[in-house]
Coordinates of C-alpha atoms and ligand atoms in Angstrom, one line a residue:
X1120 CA 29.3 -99.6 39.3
X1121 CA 26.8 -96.6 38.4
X1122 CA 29.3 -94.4 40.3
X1123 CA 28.4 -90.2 40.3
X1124 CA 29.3 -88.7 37.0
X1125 CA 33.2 -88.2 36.5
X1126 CA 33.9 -84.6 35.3
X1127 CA 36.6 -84.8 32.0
X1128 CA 39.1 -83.7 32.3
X1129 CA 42.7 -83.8 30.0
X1130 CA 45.9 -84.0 32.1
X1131 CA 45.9 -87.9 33.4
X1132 CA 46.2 -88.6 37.4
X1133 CA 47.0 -84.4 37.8
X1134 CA 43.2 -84.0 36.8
X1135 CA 41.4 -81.4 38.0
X1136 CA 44.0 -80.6 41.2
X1137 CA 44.9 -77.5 39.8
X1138 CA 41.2 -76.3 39.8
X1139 CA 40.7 -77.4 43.0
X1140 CA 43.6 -75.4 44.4
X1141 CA 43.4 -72.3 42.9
X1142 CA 40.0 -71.6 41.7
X1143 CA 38.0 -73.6 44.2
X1144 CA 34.9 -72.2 44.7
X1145 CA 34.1 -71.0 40.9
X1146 CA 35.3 -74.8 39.7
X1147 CA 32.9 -76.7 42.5
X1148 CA 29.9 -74.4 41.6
X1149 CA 30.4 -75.0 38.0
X1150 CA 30.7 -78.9 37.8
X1151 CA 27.5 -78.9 40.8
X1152 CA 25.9 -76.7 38.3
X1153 CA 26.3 -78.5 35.5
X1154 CA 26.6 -82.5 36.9
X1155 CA 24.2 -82.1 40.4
X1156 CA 25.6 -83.8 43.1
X1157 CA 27.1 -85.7 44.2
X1158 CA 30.3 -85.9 41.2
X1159 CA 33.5 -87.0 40.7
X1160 CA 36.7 -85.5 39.9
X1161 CA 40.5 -86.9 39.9
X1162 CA 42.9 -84.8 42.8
X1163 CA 46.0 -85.6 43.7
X1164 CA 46.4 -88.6 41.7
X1165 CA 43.0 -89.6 43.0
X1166 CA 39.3 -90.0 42.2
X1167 CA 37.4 -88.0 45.1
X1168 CA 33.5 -87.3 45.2
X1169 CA 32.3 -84.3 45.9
X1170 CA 29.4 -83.7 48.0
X1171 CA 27.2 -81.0 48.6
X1172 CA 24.3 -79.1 51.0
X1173 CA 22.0 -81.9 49.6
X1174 CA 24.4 -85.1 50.6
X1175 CA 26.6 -83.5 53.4
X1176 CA 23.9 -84.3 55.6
X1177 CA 23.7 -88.1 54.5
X1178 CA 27.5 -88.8 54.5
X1179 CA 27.3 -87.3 58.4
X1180 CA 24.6 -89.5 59.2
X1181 CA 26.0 -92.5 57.7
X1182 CA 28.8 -93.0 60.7
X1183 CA 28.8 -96.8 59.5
X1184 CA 30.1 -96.4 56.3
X1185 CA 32.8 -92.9 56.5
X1186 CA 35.3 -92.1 58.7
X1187 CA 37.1 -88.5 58.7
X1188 CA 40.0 -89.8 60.5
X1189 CA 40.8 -91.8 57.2
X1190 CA 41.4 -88.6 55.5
X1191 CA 43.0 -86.6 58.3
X1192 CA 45.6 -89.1 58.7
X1193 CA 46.5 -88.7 55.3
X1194 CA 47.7 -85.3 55.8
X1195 CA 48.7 -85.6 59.7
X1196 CA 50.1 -88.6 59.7
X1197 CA 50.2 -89.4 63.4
X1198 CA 49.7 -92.6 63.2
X1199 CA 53.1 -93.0 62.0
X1200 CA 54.5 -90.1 64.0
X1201 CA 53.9 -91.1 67.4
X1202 CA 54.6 -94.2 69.2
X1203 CA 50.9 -95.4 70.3
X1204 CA 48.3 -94.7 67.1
X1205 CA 45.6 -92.2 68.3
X1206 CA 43.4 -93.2 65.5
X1207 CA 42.5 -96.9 66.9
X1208 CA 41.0 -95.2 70.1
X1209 CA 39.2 -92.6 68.7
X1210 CA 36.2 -93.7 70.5
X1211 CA 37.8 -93.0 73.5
X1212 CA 39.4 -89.8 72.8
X1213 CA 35.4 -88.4 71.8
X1214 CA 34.5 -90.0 75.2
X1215 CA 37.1 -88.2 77.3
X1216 CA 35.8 -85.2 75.5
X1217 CA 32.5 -85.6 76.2
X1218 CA 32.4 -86.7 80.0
X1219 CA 35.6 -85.2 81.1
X1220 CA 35.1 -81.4 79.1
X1221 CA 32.0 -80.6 77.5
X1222 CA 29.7 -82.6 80.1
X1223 CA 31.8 -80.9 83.2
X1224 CA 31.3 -77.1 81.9
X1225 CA 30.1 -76.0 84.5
X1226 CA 33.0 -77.1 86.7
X1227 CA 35.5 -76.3 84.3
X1228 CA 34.5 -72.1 84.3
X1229 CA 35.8 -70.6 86.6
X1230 CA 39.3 -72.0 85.6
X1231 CA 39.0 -70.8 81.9
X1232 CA 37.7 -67.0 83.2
X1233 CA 40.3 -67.2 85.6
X1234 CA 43.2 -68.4 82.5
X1235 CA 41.4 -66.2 80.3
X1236 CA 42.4 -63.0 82.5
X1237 CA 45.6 -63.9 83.6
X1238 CA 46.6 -64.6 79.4
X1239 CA 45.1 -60.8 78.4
X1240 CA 46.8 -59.4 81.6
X1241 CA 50.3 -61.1 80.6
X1242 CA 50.2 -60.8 76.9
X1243 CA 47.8 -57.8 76.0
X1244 CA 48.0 -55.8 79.3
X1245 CA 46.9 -52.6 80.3
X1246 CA 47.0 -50.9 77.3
X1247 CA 46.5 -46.8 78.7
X1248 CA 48.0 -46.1 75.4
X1249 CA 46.9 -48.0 72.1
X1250 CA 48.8 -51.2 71.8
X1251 CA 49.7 -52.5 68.3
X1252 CA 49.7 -56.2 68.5
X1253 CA 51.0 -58.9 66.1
X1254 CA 50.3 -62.3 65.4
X1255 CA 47.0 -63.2 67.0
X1256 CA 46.3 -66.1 66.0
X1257 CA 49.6 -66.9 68.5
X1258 CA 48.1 -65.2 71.3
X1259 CA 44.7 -67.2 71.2
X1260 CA 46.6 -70.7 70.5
X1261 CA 48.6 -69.4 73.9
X1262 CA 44.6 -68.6 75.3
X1263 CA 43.0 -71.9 74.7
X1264 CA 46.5 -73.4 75.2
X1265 CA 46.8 -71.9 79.0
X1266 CA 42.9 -73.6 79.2
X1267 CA 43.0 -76.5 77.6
X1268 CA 46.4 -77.4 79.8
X1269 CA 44.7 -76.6 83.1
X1270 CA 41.6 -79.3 82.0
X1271 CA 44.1 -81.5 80.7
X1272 CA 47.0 -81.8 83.4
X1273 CA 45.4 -79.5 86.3
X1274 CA 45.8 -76.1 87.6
X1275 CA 49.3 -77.2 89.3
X1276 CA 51.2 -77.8 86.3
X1277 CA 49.2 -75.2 84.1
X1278 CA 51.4 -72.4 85.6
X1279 CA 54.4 -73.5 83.8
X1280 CA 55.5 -71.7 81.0
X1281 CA 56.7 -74.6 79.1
X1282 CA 53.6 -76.8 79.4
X1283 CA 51.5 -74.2 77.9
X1284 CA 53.8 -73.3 75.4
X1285 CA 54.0 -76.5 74.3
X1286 CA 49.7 -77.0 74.0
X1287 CA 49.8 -73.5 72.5
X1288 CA 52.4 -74.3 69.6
X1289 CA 52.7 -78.0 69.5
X1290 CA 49.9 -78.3 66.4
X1291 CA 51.7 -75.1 64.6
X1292 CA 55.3 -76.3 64.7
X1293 CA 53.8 -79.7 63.3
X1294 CA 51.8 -78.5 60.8
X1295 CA 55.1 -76.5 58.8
X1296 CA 55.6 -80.2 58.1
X1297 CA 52.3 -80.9 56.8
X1298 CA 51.9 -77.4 55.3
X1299 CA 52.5 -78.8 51.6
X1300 CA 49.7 -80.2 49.4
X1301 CA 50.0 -84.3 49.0
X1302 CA 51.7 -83.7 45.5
X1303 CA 53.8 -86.7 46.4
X1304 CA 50.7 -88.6 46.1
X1305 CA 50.7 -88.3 42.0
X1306 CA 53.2 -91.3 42.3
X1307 CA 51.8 -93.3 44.6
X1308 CA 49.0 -92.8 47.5
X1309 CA 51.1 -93.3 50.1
X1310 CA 54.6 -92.0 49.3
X1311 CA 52.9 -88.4 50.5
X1312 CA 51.8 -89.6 54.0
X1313 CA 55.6 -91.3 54.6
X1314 CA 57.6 -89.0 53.4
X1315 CA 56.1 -85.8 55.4
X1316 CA 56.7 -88.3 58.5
X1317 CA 60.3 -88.2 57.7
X1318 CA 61.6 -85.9 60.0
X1319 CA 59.4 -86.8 62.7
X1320 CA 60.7 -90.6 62.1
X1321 CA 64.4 -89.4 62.5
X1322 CA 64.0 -87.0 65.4
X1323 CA 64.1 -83.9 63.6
X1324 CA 60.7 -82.6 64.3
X1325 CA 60.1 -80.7 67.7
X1326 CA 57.8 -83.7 68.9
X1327 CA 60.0 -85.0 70.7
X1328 CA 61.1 -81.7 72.5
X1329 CA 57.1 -81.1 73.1
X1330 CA 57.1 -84.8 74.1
X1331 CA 59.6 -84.4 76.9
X1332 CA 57.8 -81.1 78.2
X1333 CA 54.6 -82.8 78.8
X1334 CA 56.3 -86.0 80.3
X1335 CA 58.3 -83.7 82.8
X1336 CA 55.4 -81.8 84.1
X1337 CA 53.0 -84.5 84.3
X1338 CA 55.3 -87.0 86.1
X1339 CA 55.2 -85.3 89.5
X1340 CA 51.9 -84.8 89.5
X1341 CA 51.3 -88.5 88.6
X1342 CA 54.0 -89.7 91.3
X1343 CA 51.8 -87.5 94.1
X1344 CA 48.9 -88.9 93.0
X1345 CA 50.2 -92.5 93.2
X1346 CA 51.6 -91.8 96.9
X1347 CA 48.2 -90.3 98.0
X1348 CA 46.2 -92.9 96.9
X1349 CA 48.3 -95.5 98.7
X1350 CA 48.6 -93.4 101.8
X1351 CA 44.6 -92.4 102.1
X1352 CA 42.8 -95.0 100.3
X1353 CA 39.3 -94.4 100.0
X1354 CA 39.6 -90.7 101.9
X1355 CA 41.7 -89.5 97.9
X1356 CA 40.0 -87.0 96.4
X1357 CA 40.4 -87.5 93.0
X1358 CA 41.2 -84.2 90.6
X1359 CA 38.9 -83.3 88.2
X1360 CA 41.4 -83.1 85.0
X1361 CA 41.9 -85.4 81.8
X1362 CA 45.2 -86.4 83.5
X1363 CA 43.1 -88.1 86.7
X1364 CA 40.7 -89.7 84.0
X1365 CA 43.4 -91.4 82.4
X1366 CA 44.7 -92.6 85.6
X1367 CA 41.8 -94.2 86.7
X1368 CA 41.4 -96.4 83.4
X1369 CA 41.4 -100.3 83.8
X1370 CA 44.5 -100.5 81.6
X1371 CA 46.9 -97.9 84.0
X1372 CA 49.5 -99.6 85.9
X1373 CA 50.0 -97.6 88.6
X1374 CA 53.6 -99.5 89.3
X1375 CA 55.3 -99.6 86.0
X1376 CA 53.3 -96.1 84.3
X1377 CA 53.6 -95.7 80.6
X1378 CA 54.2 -92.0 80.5
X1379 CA 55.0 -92.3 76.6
X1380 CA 51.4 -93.4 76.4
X1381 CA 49.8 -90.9 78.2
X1382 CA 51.9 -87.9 76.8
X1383 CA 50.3 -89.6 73.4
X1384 CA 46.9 -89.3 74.1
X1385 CA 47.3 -86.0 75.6
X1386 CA 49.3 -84.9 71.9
X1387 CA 46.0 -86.4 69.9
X1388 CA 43.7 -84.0 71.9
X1389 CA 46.0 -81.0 71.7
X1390 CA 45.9 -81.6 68.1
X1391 CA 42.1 -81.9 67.8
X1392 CA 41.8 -78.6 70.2
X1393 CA 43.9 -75.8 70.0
X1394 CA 44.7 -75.1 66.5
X1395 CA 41.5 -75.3 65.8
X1396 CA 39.9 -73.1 68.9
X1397 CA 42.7 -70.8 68.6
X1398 CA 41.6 -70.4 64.8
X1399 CA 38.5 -69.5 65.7
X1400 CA 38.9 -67.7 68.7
X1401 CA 41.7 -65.2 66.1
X1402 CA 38.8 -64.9 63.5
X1403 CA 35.7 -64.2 66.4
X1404 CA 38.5 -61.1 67.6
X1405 CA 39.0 -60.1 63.9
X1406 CA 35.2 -59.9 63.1
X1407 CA 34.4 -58.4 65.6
X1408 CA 37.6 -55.8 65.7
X1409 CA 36.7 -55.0 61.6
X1410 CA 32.9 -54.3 62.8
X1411 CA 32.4 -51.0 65.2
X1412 CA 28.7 -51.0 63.9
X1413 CA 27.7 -53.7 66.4
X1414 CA 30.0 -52.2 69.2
X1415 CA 27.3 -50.5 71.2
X1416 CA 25.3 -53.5 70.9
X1417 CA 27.7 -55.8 72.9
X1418 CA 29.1 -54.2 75.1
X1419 CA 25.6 -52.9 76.6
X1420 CA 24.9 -56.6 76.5
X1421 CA 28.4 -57.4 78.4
X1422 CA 28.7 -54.5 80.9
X1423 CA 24.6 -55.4 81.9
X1424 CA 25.3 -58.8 83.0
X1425 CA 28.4 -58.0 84.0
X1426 CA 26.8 -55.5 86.6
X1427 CA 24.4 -57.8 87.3
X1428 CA 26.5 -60.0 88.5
X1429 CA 28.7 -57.7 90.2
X1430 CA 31.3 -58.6 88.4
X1431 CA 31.8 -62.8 89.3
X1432 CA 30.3 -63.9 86.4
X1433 CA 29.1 -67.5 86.1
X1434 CA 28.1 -70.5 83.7
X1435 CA 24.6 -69.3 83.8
X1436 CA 25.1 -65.4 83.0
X1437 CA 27.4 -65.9 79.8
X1438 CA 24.2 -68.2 79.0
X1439 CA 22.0 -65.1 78.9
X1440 CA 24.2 -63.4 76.3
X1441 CA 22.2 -63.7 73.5
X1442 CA 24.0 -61.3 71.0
X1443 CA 27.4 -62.8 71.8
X1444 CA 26.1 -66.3 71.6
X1445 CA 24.7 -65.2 67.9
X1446 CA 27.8 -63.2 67.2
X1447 CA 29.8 -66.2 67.6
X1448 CA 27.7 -68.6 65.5
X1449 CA 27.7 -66.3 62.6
X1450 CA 31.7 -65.6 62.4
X1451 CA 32.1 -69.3 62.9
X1452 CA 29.8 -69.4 59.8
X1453 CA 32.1 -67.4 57.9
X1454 CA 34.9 -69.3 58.9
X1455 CA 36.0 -69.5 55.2
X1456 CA 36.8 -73.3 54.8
X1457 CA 35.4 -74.8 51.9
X1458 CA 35.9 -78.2 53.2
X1459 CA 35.3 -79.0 56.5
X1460 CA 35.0 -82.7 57.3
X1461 CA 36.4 -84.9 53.9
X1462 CA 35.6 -88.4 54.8
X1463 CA 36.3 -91.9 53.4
X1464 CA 34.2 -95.1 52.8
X1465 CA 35.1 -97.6 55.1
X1466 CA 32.6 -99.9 54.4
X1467 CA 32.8 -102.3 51.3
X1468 CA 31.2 -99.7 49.3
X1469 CA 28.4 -96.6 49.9
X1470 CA 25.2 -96.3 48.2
X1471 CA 23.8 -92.9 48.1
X1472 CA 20.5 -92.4 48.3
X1473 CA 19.8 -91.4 44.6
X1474 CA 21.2 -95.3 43.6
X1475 CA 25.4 -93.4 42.7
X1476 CA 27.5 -95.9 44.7
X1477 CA 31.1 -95.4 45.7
X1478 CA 33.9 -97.8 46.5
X1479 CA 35.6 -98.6 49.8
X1480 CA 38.2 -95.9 50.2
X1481 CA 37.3 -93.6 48.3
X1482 CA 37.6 -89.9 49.9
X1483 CA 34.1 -87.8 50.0
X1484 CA 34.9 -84.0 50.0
X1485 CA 31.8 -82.3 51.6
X1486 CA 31.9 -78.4 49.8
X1487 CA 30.8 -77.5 52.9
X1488 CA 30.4 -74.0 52.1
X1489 CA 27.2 -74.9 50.3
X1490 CA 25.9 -75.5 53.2
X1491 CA 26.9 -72.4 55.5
X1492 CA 26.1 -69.9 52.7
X1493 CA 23.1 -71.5 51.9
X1494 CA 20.5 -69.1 50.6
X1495 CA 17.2 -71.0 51.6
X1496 CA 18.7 -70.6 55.0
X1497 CA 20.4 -67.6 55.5
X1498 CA 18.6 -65.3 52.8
X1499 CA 19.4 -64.3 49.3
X1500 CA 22.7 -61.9 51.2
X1501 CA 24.0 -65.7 52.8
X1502 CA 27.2 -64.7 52.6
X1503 CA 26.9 -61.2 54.0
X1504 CA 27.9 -61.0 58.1
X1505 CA 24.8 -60.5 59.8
X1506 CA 26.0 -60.9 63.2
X1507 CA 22.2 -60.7 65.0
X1508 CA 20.3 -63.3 62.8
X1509 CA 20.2 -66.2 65.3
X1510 CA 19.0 -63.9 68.1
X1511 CA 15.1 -65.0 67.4
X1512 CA 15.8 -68.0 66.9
X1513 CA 17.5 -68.5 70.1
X1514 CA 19.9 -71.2 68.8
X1515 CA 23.4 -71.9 70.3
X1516 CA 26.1 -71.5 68.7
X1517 CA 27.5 -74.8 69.7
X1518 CA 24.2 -76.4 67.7
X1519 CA 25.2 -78.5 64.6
X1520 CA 22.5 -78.4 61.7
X1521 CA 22.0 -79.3 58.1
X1522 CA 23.4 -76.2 57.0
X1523 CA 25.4 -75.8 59.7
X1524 CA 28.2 -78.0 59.7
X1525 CA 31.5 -76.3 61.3
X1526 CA 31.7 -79.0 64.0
X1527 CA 30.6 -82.0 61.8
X1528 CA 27.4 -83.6 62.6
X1529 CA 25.9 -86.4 63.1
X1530 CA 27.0 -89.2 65.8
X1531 CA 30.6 -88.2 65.3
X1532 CA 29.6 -84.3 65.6
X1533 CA 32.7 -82.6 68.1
X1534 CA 32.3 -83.3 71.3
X1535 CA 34.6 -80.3 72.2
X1536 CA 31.8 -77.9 70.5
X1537 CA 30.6 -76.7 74.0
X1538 CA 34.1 -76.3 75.2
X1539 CA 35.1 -74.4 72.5
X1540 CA 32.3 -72.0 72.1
X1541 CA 32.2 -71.4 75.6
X1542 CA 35.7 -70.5 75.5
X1543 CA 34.9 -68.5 72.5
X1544 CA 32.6 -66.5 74.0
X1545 CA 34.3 -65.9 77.4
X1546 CA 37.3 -64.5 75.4
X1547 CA 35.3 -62.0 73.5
X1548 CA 33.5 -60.9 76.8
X1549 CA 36.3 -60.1 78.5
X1550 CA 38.1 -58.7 75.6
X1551 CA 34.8 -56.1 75.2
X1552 CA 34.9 -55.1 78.9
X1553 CA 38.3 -54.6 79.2
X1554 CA 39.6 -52.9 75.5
X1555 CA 38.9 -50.9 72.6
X1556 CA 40.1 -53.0 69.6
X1557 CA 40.1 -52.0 65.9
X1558 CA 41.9 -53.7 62.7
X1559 CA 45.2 -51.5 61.1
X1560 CA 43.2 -49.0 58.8
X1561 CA 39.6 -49.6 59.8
X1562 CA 38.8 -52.1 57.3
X1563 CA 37.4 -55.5 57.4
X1564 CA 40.5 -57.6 58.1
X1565 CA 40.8 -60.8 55.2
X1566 CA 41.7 -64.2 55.9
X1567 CA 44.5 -65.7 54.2
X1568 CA 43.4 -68.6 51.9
X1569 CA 45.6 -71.6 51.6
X1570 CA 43.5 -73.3 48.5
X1571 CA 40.2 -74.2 49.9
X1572 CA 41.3 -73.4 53.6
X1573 CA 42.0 -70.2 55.5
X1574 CA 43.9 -69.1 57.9
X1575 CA 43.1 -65.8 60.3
X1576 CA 44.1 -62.6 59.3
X1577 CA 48.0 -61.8 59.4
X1578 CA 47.4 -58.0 60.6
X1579 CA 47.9 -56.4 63.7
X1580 CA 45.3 -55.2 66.3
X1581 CA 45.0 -52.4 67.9
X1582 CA 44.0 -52.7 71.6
X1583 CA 43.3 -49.8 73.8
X1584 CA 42.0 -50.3 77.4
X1585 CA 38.1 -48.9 77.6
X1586 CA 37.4 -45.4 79.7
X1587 CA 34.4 -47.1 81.4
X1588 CA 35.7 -49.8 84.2
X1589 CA 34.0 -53.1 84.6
X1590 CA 33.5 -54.7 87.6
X1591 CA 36.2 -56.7 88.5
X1592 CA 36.1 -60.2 89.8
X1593 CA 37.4 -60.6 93.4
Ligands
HEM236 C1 36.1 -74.2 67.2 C2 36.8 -75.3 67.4 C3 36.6 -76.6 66.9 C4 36.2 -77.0 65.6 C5 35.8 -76.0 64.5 C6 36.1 -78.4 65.5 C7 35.7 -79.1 64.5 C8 35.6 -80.5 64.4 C9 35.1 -81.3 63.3 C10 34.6 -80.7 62.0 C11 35.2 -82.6 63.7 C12 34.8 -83.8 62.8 C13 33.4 -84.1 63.0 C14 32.9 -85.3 62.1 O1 33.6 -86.2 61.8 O2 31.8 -85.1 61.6 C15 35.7 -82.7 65.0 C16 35.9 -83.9 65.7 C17 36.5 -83.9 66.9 N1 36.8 -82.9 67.7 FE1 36.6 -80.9 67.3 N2 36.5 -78.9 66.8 C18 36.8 -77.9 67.6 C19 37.3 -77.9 68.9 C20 37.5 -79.1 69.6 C21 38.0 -79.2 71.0 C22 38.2 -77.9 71.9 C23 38.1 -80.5 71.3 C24 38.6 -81.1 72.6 C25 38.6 -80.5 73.7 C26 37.8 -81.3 70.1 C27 37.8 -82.6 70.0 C28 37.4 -83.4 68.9 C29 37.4 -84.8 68.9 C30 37.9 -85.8 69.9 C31 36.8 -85.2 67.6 C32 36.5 -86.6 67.1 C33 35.1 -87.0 67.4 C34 34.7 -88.4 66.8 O3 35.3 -88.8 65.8 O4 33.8 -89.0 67.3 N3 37.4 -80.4 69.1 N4 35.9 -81.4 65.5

């Protein structure tokens, strides 16, 4: 017992859903106004705590007792979609991410300038007359898509169409599944999370069709490798992709090869990667397309380094490119999600640290806003965009703090942060050397909310190639 304070409410199990979708922010800051934190209220059929800048900090730490995969799979059910559950070897997806990705940056760069340029030559393009272009929050899936593929399955299969396709629109097509609120779950908690797997259950989803892509291009390249291995022994040279990690693992049976298994863990870290890179790669393009006041500033800052060094840049320059970096932190600030990183008890029950206890399975929303607007941080104007704040500082934008939490924290922080604000950044640099961009009508460009959640901007860009040349990479 001596759970958080339960806010009334009058409609049984509906509760205070309604609030939560529609008037988010105003509801939250009311009942943390009026109850502290942390509280309850019922959504969705459901008692959930609500947590704030105060115990965000604590549920992160606490890796023992939550689990965010918990609540994911509620809504992305792949557990029940695929045919080998990606959530039982979560530790080793977050390792593969950390040795294979973020701790091999610096061999994974040139690849990802090199896919970087090749995606705004093919899909933005030279641009000597302004270029209206639509859904860019497409373009940047197919971006980090291209990249993500090339790290994932190597440079040889990259070049096909299909493969990076498939990365770029996998998460999308299966999200119009998932797109509806878990209203299901008024009648019983789990009815939601089986009937949205429905279609993928009967083979009506595009998974399979993704599926199949992935096994077709990966197989020659596995076959190859098979062959050379046999025929040089200890003169292979392995690849430095996902695809050669996985193949090296204690459990791959190099004579009977379970290429259902290995297109599953490659769909788990597509999932975890693009749509949400892509995202934030759309809204870094968006702020800084709505914002010709800090023009000047960053492209004095690109075209100097990218004189310096004569035009092949490398890990170490973007690394001096301190605006940028600080640009990047502050639109992922202002991402606009309100929730970030719900988790669930897993252990018997939690105790918070002000004696409130919570039962096992119960799903802790952390109003993570709270934390990235918060004003003995960020100043009494938190949530104005002040794009040069973490310049003194000197703190990357890939570093995970109290208040801010846009990659998690704690010991299950993402370990694709590096990887995806690298690619952030290197986007935005090239972008800056190469065009002039500007939103419709000169305004600031607004997110779409989806309840607590946003999506990037639905308008158009405009893209115009610059006057002054940059250097160009040979
Ligand atoms: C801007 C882009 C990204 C954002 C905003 C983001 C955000 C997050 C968040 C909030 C978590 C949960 C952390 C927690 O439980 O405390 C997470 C976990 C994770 N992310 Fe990312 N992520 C991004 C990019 C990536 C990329 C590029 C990869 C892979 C290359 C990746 C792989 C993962 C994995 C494997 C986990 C699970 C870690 C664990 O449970 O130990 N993410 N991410």
């Amino acid at each position: 017992e001596n759970e958080p304070p339960l806010v009334p409410y009058t409609i049984p199990v509906i509760g205070h859903t309604y609030s939560y979708l529609f008037d988010t922010e105003n509801f939250i800051r009311k009942c943390l106004k009026k109850y502290g934190e942390p509280f309850n209220i019922v959504i969705f059929g459901k008692v959930t705590t609500i947590v704030a800048q105060k115990y965000i900090p604590e549920v992160l730490k606490a890796h023992e007792s939550f689990d965010a995969f918990e609540v994911f799979k509620e809504f992305v059910p792949l557990h029940l979609i695929l045919d080998y559950d990606p959530f039982k070897v979560i530790g080793f997806h977050a390792k593969t991410i950390r040795e294979q990705i973020s701790g091999k940056l610096s061999f994974h760069f040139d690849n990802m300038q090199k896919d970087i340029l090749y995606c705004l030559d093919k899909w933005i393009g030279e641009c000597d007359k302004p270029r209206n272009i639509k859904d860019i929050w497409d373009l940047t899936n197919h971006v980090i898509g291209k990249s993500i593929a090339n790290a994932c399955i190597g440079e040889e299969a990259s070049q096909h169409e299909d493969v990076v396709h498939t990365f770029a629109i996998l998460t999308q097509d299966m999200n119009h599944y998932f797109f509806l609120p878990p209203f299901l779950s008024f009648i019983h908690q789990k009815l939601h999370e089986y009937v949205i797997s429905i279609p993928f259950l009967i083979g009506l989803s595009p998974i399979s069709k993704h599926k199949n892509i992935l096994i077709n291009r990966m197989k020659p390249i596995v076959e190859t490798r098979i062959q050379q291995k046999k025929s040089l022994g200890n003169s292979y040279k392995p690849s430095n992709d996902i695809l050669e990690y996985y193949m090296s693992q204690s459990d791959f049976d190099s004579s009977n090869v379970n290429y259902s298994y290995l297109a599953d863990l490659l769909i788990f870290l597509i999932v975890a990667s693009i749509a949400t890179t892509g995202r934030t790669m759309a809204n870094l393009l968006f702020d800084y397309a709505s914002r010709p006041e800090y023009w000047d500033e960053l492209y004095e800052e690109a075209s100097t380094i990218n004189k310096e060094c004569n035009g092949k840049l490398t890990f170490n320059d973007i690394n001096k490119m301190i605006k940028l970096d600080s640009f990047t932190r502050e639109s992922l600030r202002h991402m606009g999600d309100m929730f970030i990183a719900p988790h669930a008890v897993i252990a018997d029950h939690y105790t918070f640290s002000n004696g409130y206890t919570i039962p096992k399975g119960r799903n802790v929303f952390d109003f993570s806003e709270d934390c990235l607007f918060s004003e003995s941080k960020y100043g009494s104007d938190s949530k104005s965009f002040k794009p040069f704040q973490f310049v003194p500082q000197n703190i990357s934008a890939s570093k995970v703090d109290r208040t801010y939490v846009v990659f998690g924290g704690g010991r299950h922080a993402c370990p694709g942060r590096f990887y995806a604000v690298l690619m952030m950044k290197l986007f935005l640099y090239n972008i800056i050397l190469k065009y002039n961009v500007k939103t419709e009508n000169d305004g600031v460009a607004k997110k779409v909310m989806l309840g607590p959640f946003t999506n990037p901007p639905k308008e158009s860009l405009i893209f115009e190639r610059r006057k002054e040349q940059r250097i160009e990479m040979n």
